XYZ file of C-alpha atoms in Angstrom:
363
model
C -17.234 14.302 6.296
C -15.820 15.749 3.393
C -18.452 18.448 3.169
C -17.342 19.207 7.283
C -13.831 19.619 6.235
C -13.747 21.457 2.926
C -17.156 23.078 2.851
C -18.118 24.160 6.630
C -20.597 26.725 5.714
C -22.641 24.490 3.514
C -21.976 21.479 5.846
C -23.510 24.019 9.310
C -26.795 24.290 6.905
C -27.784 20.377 6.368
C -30.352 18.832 8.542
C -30.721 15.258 7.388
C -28.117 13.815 4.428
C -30.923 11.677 1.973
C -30.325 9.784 -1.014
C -32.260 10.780 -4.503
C -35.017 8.476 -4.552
C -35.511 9.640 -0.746
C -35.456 13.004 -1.563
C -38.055 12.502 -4.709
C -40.618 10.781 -1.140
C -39.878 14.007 -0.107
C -41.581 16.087 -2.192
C -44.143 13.509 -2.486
C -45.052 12.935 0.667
C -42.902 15.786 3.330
C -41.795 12.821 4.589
C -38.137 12.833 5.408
C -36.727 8.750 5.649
C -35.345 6.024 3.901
C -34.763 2.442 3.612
C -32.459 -0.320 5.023
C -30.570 -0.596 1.396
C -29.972 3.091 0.723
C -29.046 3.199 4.204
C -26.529 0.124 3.781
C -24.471 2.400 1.235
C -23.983 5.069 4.168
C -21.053 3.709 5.957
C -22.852 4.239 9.493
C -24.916 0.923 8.758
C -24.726 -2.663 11.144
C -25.440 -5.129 8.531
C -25.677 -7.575 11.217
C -28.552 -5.321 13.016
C -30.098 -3.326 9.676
C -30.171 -0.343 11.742
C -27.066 2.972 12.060
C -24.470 2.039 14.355
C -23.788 4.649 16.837
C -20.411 3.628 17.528
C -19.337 4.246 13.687
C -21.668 7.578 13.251
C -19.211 8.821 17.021
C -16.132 8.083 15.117
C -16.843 9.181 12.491
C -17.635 12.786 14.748
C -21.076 13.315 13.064
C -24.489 13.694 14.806
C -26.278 10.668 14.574
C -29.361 13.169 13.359
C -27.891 14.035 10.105
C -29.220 10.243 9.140
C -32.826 9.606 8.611
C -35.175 6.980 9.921
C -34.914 3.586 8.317
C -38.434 1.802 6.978
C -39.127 -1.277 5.047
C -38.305 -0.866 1.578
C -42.291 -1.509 0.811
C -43.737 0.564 3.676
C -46.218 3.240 2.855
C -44.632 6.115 3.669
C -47.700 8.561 3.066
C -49.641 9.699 0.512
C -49.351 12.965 -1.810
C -49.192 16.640 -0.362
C -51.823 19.056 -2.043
C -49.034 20.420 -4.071
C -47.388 17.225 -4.995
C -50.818 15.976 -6.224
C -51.390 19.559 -7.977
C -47.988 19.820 -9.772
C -48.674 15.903 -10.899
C -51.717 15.404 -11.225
C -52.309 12.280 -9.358
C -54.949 11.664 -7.142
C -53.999 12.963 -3.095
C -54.471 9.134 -2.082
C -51.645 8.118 -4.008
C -49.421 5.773 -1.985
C -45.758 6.248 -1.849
C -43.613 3.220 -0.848
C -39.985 4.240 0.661
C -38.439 2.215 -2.150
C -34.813 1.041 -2.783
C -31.376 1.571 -4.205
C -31.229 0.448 -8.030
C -28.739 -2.575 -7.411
C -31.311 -4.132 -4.975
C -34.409 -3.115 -7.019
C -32.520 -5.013 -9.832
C -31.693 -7.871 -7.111
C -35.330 -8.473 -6.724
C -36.188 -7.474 -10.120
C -33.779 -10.032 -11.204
C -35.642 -12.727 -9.577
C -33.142 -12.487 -6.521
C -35.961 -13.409 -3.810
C -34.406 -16.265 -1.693
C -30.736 -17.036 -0.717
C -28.177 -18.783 -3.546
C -29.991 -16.790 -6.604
C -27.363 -15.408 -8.800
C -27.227 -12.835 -11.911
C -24.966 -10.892 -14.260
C -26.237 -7.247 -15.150
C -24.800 -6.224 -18.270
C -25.285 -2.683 -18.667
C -23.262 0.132 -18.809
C -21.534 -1.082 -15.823
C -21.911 -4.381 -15.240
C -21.682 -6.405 -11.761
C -22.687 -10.265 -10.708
C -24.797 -10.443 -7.901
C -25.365 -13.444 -5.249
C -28.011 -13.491 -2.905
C -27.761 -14.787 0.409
C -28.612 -14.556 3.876
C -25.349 -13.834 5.225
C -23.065 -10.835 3.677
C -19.619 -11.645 1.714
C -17.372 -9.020 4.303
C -13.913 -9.170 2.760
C -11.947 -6.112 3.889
C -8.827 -6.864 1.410
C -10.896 -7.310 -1.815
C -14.243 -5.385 -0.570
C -16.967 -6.993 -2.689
C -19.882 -4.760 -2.766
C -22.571 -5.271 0.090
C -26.349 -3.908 0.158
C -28.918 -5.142 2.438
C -31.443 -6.335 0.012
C -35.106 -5.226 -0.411
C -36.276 -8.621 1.868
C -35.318 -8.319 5.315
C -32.436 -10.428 6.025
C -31.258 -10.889 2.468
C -28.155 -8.916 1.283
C -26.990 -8.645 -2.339
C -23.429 -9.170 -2.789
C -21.283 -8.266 -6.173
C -18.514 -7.841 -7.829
C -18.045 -5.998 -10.706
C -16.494 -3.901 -13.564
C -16.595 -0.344 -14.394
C -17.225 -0.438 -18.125
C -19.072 -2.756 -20.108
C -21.860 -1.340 -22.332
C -20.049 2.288 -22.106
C -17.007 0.287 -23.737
C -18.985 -1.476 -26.079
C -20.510 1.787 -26.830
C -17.259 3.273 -27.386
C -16.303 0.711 -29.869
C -19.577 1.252 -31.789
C -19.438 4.983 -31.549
C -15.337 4.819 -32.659
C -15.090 1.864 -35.362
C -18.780 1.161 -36.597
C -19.921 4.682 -37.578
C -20.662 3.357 -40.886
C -23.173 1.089 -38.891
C -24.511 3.888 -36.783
C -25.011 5.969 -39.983
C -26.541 2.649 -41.846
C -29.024 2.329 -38.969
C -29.986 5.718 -39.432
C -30.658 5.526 -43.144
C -32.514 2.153 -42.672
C -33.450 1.160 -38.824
C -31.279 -2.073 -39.170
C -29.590 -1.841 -35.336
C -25.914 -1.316 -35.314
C -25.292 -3.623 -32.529
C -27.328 -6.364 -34.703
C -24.641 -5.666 -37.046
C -21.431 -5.447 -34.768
C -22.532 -9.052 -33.977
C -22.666 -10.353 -37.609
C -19.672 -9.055 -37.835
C -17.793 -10.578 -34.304
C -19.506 -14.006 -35.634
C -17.382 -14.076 -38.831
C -14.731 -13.538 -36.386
C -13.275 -16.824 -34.462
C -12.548 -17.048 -30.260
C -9.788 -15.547 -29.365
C -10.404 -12.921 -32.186
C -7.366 -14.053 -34.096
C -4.937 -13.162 -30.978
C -6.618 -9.612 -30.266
C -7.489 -9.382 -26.916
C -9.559 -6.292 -25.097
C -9.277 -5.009 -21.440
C -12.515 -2.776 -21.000
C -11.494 -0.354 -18.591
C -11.950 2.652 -19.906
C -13.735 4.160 -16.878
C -10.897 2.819 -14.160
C -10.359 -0.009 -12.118
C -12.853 -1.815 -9.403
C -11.814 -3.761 -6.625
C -10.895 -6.376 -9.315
C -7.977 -4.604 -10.993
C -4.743 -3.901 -9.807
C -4.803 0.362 -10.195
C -7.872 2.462 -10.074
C -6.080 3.899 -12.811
C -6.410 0.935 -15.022
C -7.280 2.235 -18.640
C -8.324 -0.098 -21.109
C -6.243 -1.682 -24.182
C -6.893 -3.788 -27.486
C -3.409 -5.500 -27.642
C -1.246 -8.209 -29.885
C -2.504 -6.028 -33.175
C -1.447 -6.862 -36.545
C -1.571 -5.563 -39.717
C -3.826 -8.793 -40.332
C -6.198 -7.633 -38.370
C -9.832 -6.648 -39.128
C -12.581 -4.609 -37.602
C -14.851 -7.687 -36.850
C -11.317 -8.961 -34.988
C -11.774 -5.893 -32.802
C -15.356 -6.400 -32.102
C -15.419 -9.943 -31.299
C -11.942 -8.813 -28.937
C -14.107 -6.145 -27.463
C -17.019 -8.529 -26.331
C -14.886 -11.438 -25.372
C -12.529 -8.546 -22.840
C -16.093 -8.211 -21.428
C -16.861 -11.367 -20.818
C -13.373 -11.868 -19.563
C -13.431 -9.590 -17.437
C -16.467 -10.510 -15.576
C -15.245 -13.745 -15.361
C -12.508 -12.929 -13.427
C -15.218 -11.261 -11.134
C -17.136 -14.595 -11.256
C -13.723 -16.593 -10.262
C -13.744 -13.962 -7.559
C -17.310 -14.554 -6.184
C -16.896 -18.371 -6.445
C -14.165 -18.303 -4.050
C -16.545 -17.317 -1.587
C -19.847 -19.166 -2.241
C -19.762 -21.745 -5.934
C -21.888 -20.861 -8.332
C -23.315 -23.681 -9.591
C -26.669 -23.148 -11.282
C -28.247 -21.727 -14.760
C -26.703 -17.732 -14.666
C -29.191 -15.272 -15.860
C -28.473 -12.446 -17.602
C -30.350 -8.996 -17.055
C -29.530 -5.855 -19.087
C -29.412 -4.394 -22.419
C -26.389 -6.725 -23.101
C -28.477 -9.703 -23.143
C -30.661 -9.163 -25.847
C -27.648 -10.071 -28.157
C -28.096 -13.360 -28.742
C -24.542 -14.034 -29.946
C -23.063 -12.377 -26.604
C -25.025 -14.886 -24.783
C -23.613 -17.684 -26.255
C -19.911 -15.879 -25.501
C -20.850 -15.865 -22.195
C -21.558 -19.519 -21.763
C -18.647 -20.226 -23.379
C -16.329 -17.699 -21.313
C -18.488 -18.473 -17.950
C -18.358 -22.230 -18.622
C -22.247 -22.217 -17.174
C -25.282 -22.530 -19.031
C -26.754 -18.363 -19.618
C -30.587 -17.869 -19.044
C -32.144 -15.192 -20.634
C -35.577 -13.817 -20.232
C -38.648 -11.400 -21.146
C -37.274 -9.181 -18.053
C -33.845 -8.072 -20.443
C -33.083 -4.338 -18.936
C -36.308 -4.222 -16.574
C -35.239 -5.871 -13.795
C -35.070 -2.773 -11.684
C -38.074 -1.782 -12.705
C -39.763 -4.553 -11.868
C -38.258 -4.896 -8.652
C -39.412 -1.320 -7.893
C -43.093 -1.992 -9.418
C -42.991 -5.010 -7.245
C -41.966 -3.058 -3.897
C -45.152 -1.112 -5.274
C -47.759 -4.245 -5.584
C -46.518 -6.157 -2.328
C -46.813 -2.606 -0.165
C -50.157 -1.881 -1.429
C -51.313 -5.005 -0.438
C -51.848 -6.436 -3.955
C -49.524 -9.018 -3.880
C -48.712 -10.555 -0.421
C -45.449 -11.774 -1.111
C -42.516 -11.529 -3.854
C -43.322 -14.817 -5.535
C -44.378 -13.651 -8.574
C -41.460 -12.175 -10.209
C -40.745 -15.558 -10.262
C -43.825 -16.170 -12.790
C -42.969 -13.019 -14.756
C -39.666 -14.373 -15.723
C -40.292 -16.362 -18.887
C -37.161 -18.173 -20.219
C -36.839 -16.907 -24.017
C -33.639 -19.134 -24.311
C -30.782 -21.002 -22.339
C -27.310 -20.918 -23.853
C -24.947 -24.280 -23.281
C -21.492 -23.767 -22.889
C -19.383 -25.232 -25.904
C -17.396 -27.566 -24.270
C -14.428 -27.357 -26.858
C -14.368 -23.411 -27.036
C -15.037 -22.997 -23.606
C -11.843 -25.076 -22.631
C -9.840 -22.588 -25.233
C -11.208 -20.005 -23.443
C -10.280 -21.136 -20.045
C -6.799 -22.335 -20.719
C -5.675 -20.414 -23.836
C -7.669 -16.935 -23.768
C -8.355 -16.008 -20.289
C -4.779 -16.276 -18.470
C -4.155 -13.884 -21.006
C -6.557 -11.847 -20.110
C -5.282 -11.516 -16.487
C -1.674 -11.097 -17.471
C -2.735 -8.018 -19.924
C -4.640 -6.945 -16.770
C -1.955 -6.712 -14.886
C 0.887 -5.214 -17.403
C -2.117 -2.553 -17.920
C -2.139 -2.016 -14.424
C 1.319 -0.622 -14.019
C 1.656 0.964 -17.687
C-alpha cells in the first residue's frame, strides 16, 4: 500500500508481491507461490481458514492477484529449470519444497511439533515461542502470530529487539582487550566475558541493563525505547557491567515470558535455541531469572535449519512425519533454578527492571 501511495510507477509494474525465500523457488523452479506461514505475515491472511481473505485484500483496495497461491510448506513445488540446474550445478531432478518463514522453520526446528511446546531463541533478537493449536489474537498487546509449518499449528511469541546485538555491543565496546586476546590466542571472548560476569554477584552489585538498543517491541512502553546501564558507581567494575548486561537480557525476556503466561502457563522444562545458549553460565541466569528449569541441546543455533532440512526429508518422502526432530534433540544439560537467587531475582531485581523500563520509556 505504501508502494501505491508513494511510488505509483513502480507499484503499476508488480505482478505478484513474494517473500525472499519465495522468490529464491523462483528462480529455481519458475514457479511463482508460497506458503501458509510467509503468507500469515501478509496482513490479507484468515488464520482461522489458512487461506487470503478477500474481504481484508477489498479494504485494503488491492487486487487480490498481487498475492500468490498458498501450498504446504513441504509440497514439491517443481524441480530445477535448465538454467537453474546450469548456473548450480545440481542435477534437473532436484526437488524444491515451498519452504517457510525463519520463525516457523525455527518453531519446528526447535522441536515445536505438537501444541503446548515452548522455546526461547536467543539470538540477535530474541523471542519465546508457544505452540498451539489455537492463535494468541490480542489486539492491545499484539503478540506475534505465524501459522506454523504443520497445518493447524500456529507459533505465537513475544519478544525483544536486541539481545545478542546488545551483548555484542558490550563485547565490541568494553571487552576489546578480549576481542584482541582472542585474536592473538583463539581463547573466545564471550568464554571470557562469562568468567568475568561469574566473579560478579546477581544483581551485579546494583547495576542494572535495559537492552534496547534497537527500539521497543510490543513489550515496551515507546518504540523509541533506547537502552541504559543505570545506578553506576565509581565502585563499579567491568565484570559488574557484563553480568548487568546478561541479567537486562534475561530480564527482559522475562517480562515477555510474564506476558505469554498470562495467556497460556508455561509450565514445563524451557529450551533454549540460539547462539546464546552455548554459554553455559547464561543458562544457569536464565533458570534463575525464568524461575524454570533451562534445557539445552546439540540443536544450539540450528534450529531453523533443521526445521527447513526437515520440511526437506518429510516432502521428499523420506521421513513420513516430523517425529524425528524429536530424536535429534539430545539434552547436553538441564539447568535448575536456584531457589534462593531466583527469589532475589523475582522480588529484588526484576521490579526494577520494569520500573527502569518504564522511566526509559519516557526519557
Amino acid at each position: 500500500m505504501w508502494y501505491r501511495n508513494h511510488e505509483p510507477e513502480m507499484f503499476a509494474k508488480i505482478h505478484q508481491v513474494i517473500g525472499t525465500k519465495d522468490y529464491c523457488n523462483y528462480r529455481f523452479t519458475g514457479r511463482l507461490c508460497t506458503d501458509a506461514s510467509y503468507a500469515s505475515g501478509s496482513g490479507v491472511f484468515n488464520l482461522h481458514t489458512w487461506q487470503y481473505e478477500a474481504d481484508y485484500i477489498r479494504a485494503a483496495g488491492l487486487d487480490a492477484s498481487l498475492f500468490p497461491e498458498i501450498l504446504s510448506s513441504d509440497a514439491v513445488i517443481g524441480t530445477l529449470t535448465e538454467e537453474a540446474a546450469r548456473e548450480t550445478g545440481l542435477n534437473p531432478a532436484t526437488k524444491v519444497m515451498a519452504g517457510g518463514v525463519d520463525n516457523s522453520c525455527m518453531a519446528l526446528g526447535a522441536g515445536g511439533i505438537r501444541a503446548g511446546e515452548v522455546y526461547t531463541s536467543l539470538g540477535s533478537s530474541a523471542w519465546i515461542a508457544l505452540i498451539d493449536d489455537k492463535p494468541i489474537l490480542d489486539f492491545q498487546r499484539k503478540p506475534y502470530v505465524f501459522a506454523h509449518l504443520i497445518p493447524g499449528l500456529y507459533t505465537s511469541a513475544t519478544c525483544i529487539f536486541s539481545a545478542g546485538n546488545s551483548y555484542r555491543w558490550v563485547r565490541d565496546t568494553l571487552c576489546m582487550d578480549l576481542l584482541q586476546h582472542e585474536k592473538e590466542t583463539g581463547v573466545n571472548a564471550y568464554v571470557q566475558m562469562d568468567k568475568l560476569a561469574a566473579t560478579s554477584v546477581p544483581g551485579s552489585n546494583g547495576v542494572c541493563f535495559n537492552p534496547s538498543l534497537a527500539g521497543g517491541s510490543m513489550l515496551e512502553p515507546s518504540p523509541f525505547i533506547c537502552g541504559a546501564f543505570a545506578g553506576l558507581q565509581l565502585g563499579h567494575t567491568r565484570a559488574d557491567l557484563i553480568r548487568a548486561a546478561m541479567e537486562g537480557i534475561a530480564l527482559n525476556l522475562r517480562v515477555a515470558l510474564d506476558l505469554l503466561q498470562s495467556y497460556s502457563p508455561v509450565t514445563r522444562d524451557m529450551l533454549i535455541v540460539g547462539g546464546g545458549a552455548k554459554s553455559p553460565f547464561w543458562m544457569q541466569l536464565f533458570a534463575d531469572i525464568y524461575h524454570l528449569p533451562i534445557v539445552k541441546t546439540n540443536i544450539d543455533q540450528e534450529a531453523a535449519s533443521l526445521g527447513a532440512a526437515a520440511l526437506a526429508l518429510k516432502g521428499t518422502g523420506l521421513w513420513s512425519d516430523y517425529q524425528p526432530i524429536s530424536q535429534l534433540h539430545q539434552v547436553e544439560r538441564r539447568y535448575q533454578p536456584q531457589e534462593e537467587t531466583a527469589l532475589f531475582y523475582q522480588e529484588k531485581i526484576l521490579p526494577r527492571f520494569r520500573q527502569l523500563t518504564q522511566l526509559l520509556g519516557v526519557f
